[in-house]
Coordinates of C-alpha atoms and ligand atoms in Angstrom, one line a residue:
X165 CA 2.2 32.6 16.8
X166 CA 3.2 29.0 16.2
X167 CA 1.0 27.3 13.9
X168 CA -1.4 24.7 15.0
X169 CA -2.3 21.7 12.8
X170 CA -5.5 21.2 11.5
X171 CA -5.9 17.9 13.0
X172 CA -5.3 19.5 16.6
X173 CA -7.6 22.0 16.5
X174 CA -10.2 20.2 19.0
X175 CA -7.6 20.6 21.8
X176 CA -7.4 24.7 20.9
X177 CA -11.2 25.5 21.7
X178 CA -11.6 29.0 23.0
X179 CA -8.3 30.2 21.7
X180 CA -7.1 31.9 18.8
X181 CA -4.7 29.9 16.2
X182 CA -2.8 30.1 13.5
X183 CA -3.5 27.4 10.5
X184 CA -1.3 27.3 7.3
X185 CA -2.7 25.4 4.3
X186 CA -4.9 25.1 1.0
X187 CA -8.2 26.7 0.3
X188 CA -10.1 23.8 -0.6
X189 CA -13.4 25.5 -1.0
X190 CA -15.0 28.6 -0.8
X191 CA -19.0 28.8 -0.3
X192 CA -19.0 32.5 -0.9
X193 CA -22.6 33.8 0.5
X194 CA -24.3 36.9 0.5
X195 CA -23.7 37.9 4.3
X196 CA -21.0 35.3 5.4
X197 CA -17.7 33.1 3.7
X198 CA -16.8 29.7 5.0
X199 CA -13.7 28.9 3.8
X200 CA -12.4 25.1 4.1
X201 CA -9.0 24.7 5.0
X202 CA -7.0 21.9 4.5
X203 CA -3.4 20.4 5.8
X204 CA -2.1 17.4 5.5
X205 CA -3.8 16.4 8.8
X206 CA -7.5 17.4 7.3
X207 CA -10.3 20.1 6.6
X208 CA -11.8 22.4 8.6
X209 CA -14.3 25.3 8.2
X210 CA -13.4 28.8 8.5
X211 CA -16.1 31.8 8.5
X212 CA -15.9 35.0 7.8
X213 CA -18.5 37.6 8.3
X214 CA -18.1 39.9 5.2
X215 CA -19.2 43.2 7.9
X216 CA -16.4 42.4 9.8
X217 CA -14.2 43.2 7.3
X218 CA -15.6 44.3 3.6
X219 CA -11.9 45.1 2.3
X220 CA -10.9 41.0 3.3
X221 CA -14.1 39.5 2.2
X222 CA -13.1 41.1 -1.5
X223 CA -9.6 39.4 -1.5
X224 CA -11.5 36.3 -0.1
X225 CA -14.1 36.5 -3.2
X226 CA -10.9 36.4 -5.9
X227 CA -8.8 33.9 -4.4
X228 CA -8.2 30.7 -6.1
X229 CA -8.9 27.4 -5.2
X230 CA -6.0 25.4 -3.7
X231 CA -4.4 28.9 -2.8
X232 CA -1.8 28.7 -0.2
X233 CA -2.7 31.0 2.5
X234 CA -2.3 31.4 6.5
X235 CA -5.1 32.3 8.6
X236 CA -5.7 33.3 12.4
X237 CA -8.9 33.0 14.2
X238 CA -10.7 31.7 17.4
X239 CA -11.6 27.9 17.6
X240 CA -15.1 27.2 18.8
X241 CA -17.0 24.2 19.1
X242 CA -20.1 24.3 16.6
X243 CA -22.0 20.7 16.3
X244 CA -23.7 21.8 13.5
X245 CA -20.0 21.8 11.4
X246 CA -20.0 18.8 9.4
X247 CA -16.3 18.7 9.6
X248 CA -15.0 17.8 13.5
X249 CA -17.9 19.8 14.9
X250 CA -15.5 22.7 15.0
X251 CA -15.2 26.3 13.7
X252 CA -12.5 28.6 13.0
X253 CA -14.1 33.0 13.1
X254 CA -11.8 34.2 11.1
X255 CA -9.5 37.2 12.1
X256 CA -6.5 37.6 9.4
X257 CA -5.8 35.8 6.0
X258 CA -2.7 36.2 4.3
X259 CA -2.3 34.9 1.3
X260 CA 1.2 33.1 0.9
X261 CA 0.9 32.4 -3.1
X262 CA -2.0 32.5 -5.0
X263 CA -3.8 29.7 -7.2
X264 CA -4.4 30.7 -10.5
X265 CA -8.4 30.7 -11.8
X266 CA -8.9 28.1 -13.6
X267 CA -6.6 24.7 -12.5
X268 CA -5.2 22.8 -14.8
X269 CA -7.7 19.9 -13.4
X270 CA -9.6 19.8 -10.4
X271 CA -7.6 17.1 -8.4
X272 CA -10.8 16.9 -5.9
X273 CA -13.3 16.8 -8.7
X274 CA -15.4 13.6 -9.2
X275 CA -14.2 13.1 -12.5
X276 CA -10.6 13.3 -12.7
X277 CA -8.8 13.6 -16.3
X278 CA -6.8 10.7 -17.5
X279 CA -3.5 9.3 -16.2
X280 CA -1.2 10.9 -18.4
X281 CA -2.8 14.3 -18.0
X282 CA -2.5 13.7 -14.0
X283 CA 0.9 13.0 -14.5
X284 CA 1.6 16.5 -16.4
X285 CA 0.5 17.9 -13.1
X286 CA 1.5 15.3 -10.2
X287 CA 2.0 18.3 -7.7
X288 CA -1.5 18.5 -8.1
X289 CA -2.5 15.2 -8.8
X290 CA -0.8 14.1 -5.6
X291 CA -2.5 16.8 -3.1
X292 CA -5.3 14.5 -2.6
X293 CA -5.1 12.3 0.4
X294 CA -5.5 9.2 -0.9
X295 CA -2.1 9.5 -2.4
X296 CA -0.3 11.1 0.3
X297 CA -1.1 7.8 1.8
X298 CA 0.4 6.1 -0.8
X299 CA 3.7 8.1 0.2
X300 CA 3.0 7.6 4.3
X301 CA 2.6 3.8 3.6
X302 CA 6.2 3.7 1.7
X303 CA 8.2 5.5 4.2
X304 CA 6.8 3.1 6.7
X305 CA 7.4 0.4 4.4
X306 CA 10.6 1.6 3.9
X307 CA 11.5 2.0 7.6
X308 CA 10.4 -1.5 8.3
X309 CA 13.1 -3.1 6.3
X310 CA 15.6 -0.9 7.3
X311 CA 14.7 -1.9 11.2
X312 CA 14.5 -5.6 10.1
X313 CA 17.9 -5.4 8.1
X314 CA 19.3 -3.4 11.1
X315 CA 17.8 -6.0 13.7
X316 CA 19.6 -8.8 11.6
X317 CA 22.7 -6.9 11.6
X318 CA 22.9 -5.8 8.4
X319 CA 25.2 -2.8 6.6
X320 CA 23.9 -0.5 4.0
X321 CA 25.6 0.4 1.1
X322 CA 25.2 3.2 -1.5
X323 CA 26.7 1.4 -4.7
X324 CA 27.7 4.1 -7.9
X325 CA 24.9 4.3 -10.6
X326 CA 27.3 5.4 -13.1
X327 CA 29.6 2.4 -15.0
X328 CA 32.3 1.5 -16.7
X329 CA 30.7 -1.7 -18.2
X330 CA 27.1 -3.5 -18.3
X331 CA 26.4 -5.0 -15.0
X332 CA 24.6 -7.7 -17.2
X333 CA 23.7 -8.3 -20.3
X334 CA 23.8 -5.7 -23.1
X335 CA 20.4 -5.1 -23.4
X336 CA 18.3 -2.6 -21.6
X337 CA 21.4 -0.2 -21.0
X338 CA 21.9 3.6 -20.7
X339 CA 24.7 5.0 -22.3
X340 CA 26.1 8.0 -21.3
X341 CA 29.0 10.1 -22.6
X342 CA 31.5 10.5 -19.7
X343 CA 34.3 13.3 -20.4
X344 CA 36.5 11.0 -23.5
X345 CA 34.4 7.9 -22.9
X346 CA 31.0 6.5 -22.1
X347 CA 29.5 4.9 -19.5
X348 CA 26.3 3.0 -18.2
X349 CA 23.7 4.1 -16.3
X350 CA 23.3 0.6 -13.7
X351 CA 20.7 -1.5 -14.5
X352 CA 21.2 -3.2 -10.7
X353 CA 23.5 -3.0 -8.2
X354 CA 23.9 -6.8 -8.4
X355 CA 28.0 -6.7 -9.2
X356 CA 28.8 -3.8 -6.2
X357 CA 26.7 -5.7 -3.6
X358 CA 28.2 -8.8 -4.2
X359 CA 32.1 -6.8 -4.1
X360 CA 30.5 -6.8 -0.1
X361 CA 30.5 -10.2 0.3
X362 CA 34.0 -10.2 -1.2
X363 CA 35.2 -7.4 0.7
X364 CA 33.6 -9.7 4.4
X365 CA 30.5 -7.2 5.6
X366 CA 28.5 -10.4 5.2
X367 CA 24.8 -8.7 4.9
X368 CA 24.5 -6.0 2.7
X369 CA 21.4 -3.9 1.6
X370 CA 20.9 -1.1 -0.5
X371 CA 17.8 1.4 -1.2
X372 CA 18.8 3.2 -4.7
X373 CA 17.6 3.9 -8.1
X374 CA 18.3 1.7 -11.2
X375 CA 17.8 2.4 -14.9
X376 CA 16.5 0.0 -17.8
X377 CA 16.4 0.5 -21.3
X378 CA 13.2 -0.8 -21.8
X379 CA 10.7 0.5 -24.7
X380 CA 8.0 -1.2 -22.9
X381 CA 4.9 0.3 -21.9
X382 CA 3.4 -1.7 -19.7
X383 CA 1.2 -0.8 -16.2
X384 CA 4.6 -2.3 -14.7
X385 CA 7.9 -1.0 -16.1
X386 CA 9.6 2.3 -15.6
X387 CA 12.7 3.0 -17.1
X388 CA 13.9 4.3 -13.8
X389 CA 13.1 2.9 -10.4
X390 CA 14.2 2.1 -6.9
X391 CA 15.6 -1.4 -6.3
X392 CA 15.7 -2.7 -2.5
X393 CA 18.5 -4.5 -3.2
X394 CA 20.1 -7.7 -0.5
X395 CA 23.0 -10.0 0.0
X396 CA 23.6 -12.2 2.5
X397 CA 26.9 -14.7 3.0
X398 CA 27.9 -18.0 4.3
X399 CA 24.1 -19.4 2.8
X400 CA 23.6 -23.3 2.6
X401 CA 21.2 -22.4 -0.7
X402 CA 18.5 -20.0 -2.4
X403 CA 16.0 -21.2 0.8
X404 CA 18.0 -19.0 2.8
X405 CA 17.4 -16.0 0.5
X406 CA 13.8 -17.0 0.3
X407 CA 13.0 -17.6 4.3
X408 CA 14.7 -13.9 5.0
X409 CA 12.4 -12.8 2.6
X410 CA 8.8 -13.6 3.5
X411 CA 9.5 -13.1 7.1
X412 CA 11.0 -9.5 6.4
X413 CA 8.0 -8.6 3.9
X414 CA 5.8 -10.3 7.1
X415 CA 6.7 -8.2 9.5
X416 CA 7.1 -5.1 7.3
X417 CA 3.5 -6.1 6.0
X418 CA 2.6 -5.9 9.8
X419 CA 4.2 -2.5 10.1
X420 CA 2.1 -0.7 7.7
X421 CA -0.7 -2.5 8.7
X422 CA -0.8 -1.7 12.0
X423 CA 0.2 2.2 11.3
X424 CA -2.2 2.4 8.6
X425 CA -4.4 -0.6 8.1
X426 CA -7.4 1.2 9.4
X427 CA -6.8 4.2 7.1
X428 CA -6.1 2.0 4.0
X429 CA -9.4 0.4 3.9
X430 CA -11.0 3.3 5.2
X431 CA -9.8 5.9 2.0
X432 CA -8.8 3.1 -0.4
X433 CA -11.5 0.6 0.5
X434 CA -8.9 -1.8 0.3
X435 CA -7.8 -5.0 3.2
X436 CA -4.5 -5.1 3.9
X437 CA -3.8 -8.8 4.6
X438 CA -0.9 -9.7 6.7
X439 CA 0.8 -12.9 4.9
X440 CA 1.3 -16.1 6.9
X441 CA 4.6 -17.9 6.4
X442 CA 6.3 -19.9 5.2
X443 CA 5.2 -18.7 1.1
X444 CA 4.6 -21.6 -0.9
X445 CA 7.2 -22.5 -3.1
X446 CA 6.6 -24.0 -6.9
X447 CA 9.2 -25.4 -8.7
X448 CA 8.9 -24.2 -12.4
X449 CA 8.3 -27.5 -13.9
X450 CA 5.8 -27.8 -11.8
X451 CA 4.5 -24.3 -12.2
X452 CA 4.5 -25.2 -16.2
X453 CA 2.4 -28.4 -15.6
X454 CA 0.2 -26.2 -13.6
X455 CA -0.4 -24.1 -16.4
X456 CA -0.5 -27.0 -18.7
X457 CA -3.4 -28.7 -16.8
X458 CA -5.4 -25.4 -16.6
X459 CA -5.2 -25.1 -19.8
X460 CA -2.9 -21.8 -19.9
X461 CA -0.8 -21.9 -23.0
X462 CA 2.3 -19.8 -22.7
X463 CA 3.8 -18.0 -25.7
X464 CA 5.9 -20.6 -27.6
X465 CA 8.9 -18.5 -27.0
X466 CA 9.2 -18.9 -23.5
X467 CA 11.3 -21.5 -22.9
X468 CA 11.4 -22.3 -19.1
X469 CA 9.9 -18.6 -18.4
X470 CA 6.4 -17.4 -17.6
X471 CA 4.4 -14.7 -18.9
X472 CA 2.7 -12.0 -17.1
X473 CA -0.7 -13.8 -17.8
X474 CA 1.1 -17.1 -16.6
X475 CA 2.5 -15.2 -13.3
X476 CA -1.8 -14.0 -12.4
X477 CA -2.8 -18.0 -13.1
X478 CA -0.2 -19.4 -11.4
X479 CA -1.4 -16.9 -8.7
X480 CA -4.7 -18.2 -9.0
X481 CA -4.1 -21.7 -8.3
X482 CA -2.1 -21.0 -5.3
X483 CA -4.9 -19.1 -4.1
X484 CA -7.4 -21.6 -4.6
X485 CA -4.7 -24.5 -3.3
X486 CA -3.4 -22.7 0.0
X487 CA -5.4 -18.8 0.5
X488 CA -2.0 -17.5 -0.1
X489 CA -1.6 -14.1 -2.0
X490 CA 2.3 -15.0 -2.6
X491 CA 4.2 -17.5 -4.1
X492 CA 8.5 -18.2 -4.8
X493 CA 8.6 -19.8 -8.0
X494 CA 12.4 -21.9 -7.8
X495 CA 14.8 -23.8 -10.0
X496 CA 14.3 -21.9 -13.1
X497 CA 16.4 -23.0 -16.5
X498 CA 19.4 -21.4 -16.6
X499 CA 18.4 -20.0 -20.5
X500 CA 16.1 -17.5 -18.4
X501 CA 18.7 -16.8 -16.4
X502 CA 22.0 -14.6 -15.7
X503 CA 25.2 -16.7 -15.3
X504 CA 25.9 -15.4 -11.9
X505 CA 23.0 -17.6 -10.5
X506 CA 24.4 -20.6 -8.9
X507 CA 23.6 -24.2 -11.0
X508 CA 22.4 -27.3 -8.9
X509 CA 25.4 -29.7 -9.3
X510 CA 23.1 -32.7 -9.7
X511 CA 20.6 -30.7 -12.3
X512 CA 22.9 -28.4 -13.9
X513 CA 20.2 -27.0 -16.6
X514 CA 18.6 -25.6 -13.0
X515 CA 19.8 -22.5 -11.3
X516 CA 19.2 -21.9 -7.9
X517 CA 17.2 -18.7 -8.5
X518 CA 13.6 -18.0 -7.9
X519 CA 10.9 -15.1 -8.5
X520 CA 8.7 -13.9 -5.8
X521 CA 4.6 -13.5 -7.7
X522 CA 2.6 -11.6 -4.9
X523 CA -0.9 -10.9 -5.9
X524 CA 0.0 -12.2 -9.6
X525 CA 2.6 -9.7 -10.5
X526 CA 6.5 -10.4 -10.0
X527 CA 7.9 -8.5 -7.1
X528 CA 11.3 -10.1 -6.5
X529 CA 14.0 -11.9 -8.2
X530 CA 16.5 -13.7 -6.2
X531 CA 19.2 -16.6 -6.1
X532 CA 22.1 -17.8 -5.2
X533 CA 24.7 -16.5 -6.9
X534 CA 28.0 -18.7 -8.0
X535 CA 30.6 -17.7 -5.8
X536 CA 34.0 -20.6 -7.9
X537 CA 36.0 -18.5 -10.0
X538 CA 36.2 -20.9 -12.6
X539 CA 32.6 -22.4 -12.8
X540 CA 31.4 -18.2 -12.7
X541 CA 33.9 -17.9 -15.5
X542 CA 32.7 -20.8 -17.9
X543 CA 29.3 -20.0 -17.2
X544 CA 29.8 -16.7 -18.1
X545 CA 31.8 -17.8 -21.4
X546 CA 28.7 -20.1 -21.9
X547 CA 26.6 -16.9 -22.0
X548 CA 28.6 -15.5 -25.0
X549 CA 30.2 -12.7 -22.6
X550 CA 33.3 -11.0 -23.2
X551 CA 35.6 -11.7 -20.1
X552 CA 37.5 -8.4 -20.0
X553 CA 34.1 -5.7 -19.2
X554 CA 33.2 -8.0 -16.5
X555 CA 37.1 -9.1 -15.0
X556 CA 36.5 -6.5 -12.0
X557 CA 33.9 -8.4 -11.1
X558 CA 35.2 -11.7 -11.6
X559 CA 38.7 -10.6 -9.3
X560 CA 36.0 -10.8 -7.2
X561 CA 36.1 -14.4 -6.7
X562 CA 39.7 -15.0 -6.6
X563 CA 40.9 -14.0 -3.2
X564 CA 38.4 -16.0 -0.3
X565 CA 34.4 -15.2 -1.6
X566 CA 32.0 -16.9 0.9
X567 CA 28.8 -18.5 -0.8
X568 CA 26.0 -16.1 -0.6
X569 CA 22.8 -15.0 -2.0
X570 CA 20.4 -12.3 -2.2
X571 CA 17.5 -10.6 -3.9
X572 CA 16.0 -7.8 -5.7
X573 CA 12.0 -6.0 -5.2
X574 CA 11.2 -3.3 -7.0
X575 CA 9.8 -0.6 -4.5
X576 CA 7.0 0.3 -6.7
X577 CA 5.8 -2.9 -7.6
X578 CA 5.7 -4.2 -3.8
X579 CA 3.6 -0.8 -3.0
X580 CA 1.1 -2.0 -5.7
X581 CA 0.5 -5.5 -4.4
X582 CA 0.4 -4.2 -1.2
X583 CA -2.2 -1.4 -1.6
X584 CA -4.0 -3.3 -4.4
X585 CA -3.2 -0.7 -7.2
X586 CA -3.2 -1.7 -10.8
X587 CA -0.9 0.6 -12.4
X588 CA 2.9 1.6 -11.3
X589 CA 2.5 5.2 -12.0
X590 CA 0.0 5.8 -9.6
X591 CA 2.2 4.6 -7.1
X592 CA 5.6 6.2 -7.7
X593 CA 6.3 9.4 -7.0
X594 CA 7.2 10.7 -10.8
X595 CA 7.3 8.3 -13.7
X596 CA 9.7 7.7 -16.0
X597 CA 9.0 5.7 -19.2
X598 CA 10.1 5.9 -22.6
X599 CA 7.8 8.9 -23.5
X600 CA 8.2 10.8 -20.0
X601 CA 11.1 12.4 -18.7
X602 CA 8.8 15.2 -17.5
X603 CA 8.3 16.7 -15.0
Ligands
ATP1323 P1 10.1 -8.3 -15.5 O1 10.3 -9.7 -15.9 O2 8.8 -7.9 -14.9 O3 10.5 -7.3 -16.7 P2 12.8 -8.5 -14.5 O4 12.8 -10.0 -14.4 O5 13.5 -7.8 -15.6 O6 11.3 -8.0 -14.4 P3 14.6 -8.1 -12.4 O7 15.7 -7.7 -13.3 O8 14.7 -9.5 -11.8 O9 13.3 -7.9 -13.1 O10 14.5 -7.0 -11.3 C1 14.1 -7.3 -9.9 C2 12.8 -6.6 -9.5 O11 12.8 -5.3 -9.9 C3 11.6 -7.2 -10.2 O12 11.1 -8.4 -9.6 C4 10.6 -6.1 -10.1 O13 10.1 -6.0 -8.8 C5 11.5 -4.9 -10.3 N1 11.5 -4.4 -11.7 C6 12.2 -4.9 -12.7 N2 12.1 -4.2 -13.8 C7 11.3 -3.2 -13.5 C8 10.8 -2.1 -14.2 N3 11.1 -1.9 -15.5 N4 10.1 -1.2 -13.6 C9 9.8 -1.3 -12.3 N5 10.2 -2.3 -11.5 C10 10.9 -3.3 -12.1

């Protein structure tokens, strides 16, 4: 018998089915079981009179909780079931694998246990609904981009995560031992995607994980995590970058919202809003003055950079000033920046870089990069690098580069702004920080 999902069921009425999925209750009674069944489509109620079949109703009684198991029985329509207004009469159970008495947590329980201890047991953690969704809304997410990129005729790439040097600076890096050497584990794949524009594909993207040596433990950082990488050619400046930008997170935005808008506010209580464009943009100095004027005072160490604290009241003031939830912040100092980012000739303590804040937390960083072999090279000399690690790169930029651009979101941190969550781990599928590496 093929099996029918539970969220079919009212077109089965009459006829006997097979559903596959977890016991999420038992209301064992005296004369009768109702077992509530649930797939990833939903619950439903299954009863069993314990006369029809005594030897049944005792493997019933013992079973588990969250116990995968298979049953048959006839569909009939029964207003008086809370759940659809259907019923399943039970005729066989098998049980596929049973859950052991008690779980490690109840992942449907009112009060669930801390974070960390959710995370020791994501399988279960993550059988509740509200964070399949999390995964549905991703994969849409996900597929948006990859239509808009594909729309706008762009290539993908899978770029190697193992390297033979830093693709930036020397800080936050992997090592690895690699047979007689070492190598890195890739920070970014900022060096490989710009070898595209090189090598003449013109629009690049690239969907992959990325690793960063960072003892942080913030509700942000992971020390591993997927990048949605860009580059795009021929560019007249960062606005380029920037305008492909809000209108690919619009219409991917619009995707999820229309697939799952309803269900988002419905289970998560939360309003997906659709952002208008064009973003604002805010030059830095300006953003600082902002700050100034509100009476934010940045950390005295931050010169020409913002603080997370400065990123939410930045946030706050574009809200107020234009009922935007997103903002570009451009023309940072080049001593917050990497010296691939392109200068402006006629302000050349600017790069042509910008972060994307959405909702107060940084998303995106993005610029465009400095495509002249010899003004890449000083800058990089300016920056105290060694020349030889990075001369692949720089080859580069020797034979015909275009000028190009591109950018960099963290998957995780756009899924938070986007459902409204406040910590990364909830939203990625396993974490990885400096004190997890399990499971
Ligand atoms: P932050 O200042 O928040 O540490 P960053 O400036 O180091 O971030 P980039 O190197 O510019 O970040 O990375 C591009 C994007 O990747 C960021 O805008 C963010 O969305 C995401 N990102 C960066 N670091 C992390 C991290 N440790 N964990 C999760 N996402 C990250």
């Amino acid at each position: 018998m093929e099996r029918t999902l539970i969220g079919n069921l009212r077109q089965k009425i009459g006829e006997v089915v097979k559903v596959q999925g977890w016991l999420h209750t038992l209301r064992d009674q005296k004369k009768i079981q109702f077992l509530i069944l649930r797939d990833r489509t939903g619950l439903c109620q299954v009863a069993h009179w314990k006369e029809n079949d005594p030897g049944l109703a005792e493997v019933i009684s013992a079973l588990g909780v969250e116990s995968a198991v298979t049953v048959t029985g006839k569909v009939i329509d029964n207003p008086v079931v809370k759940l659809g207004g259907l019923e399943m009469q039970l005729e066989s159970l098998a049980v596929e694998n049973n859950a052991e008495i008690p779980l490690p947590f109840e992942p449907f329980g009112d009060a669930l246990p801390a974070l960390d201890f959710r995370m020791d047991w994501r399988f279960l953690d993550l059988r509740r609904k509200e964070n399949l969704l999390l995964f549905q809304v991703q994969t849409e997410l996900l597929a948006a981009m990859r239509d808009y990129w594909l729309q706008n005729d762009f290539i993908e790439i899978n770029t190697p995560k193992l390297m033979g040097s830093p693709s930036e600076s020397g800080a936050e890096l992997f090592e690895v031992p690699y047979f007689e050497t070492k190598a890195y584990l890739a920070q970014s794949p900022q060096f490989y995607k710009q070898m595209a524009m090189a090598a003449g594909f013109e629009r690049v993207f690239e969907i992959g994980p990325v690793f960063r040596a960072d003892p942080s433990f913030t509700s942000r950082h992971m020390t591993e995590f997927t990048s949605i990488d860009m580059e795009m050619s021929w560019i007249d400046s960062h606005e380029d970058v920037m305008a492909f930008e809000e209108n690919m997170l619009r219409y991917t935005y619009q995707r999820v919202a229309e697939k799952y808008g309803d269900v988002i506010q419905e289970q998560m209580n939360f309003e997906l809003r659709v952002p208008e464009v064009p973003f604002p943009r805010l030059p830095m100095a300006q953003a600082i003055e902002v700050l100034k004027q509100r009476g934010y005072q940045l950390p005295p160490d931050k010169k020409g950079d913002i603080d997370p604290g400065g990123e939410r009241e930045i946030a706050a003031y574009i809200k107020e000033t234009y009922d935007h939830d997103f903002v570009f912040l451009t023309d940072w100092s080049i001593n917050v920046r990497p010296f691939y980012h392109m200068r402006y000739e006629d302000a050349p303590e600017l790069t042509r870089g910008f972060d994307l804040i959405a909702n107060g937390l940084e998303i995106t960083t993005g610029a465009q990069r400095e495509h002249r072999y010899e003004v890449l090279k000083a800058q990089a000399l300016e920056k105290g690098l060694g020349l030889d690690p990075i001369q692949f790169y720089l080859d580069f930029f020797r034979y015909g580069c275009p000028s190009h651009g591109g950018l960099a979101i963290g998957l995780s941190r756009l899924a938070m702004v986007m459902l409204g969550l406040p910590n990364i781990r909830e939203v990625v599928y396993l974490f990885r920080g400096p004190n997890r590496l399990h499971p």
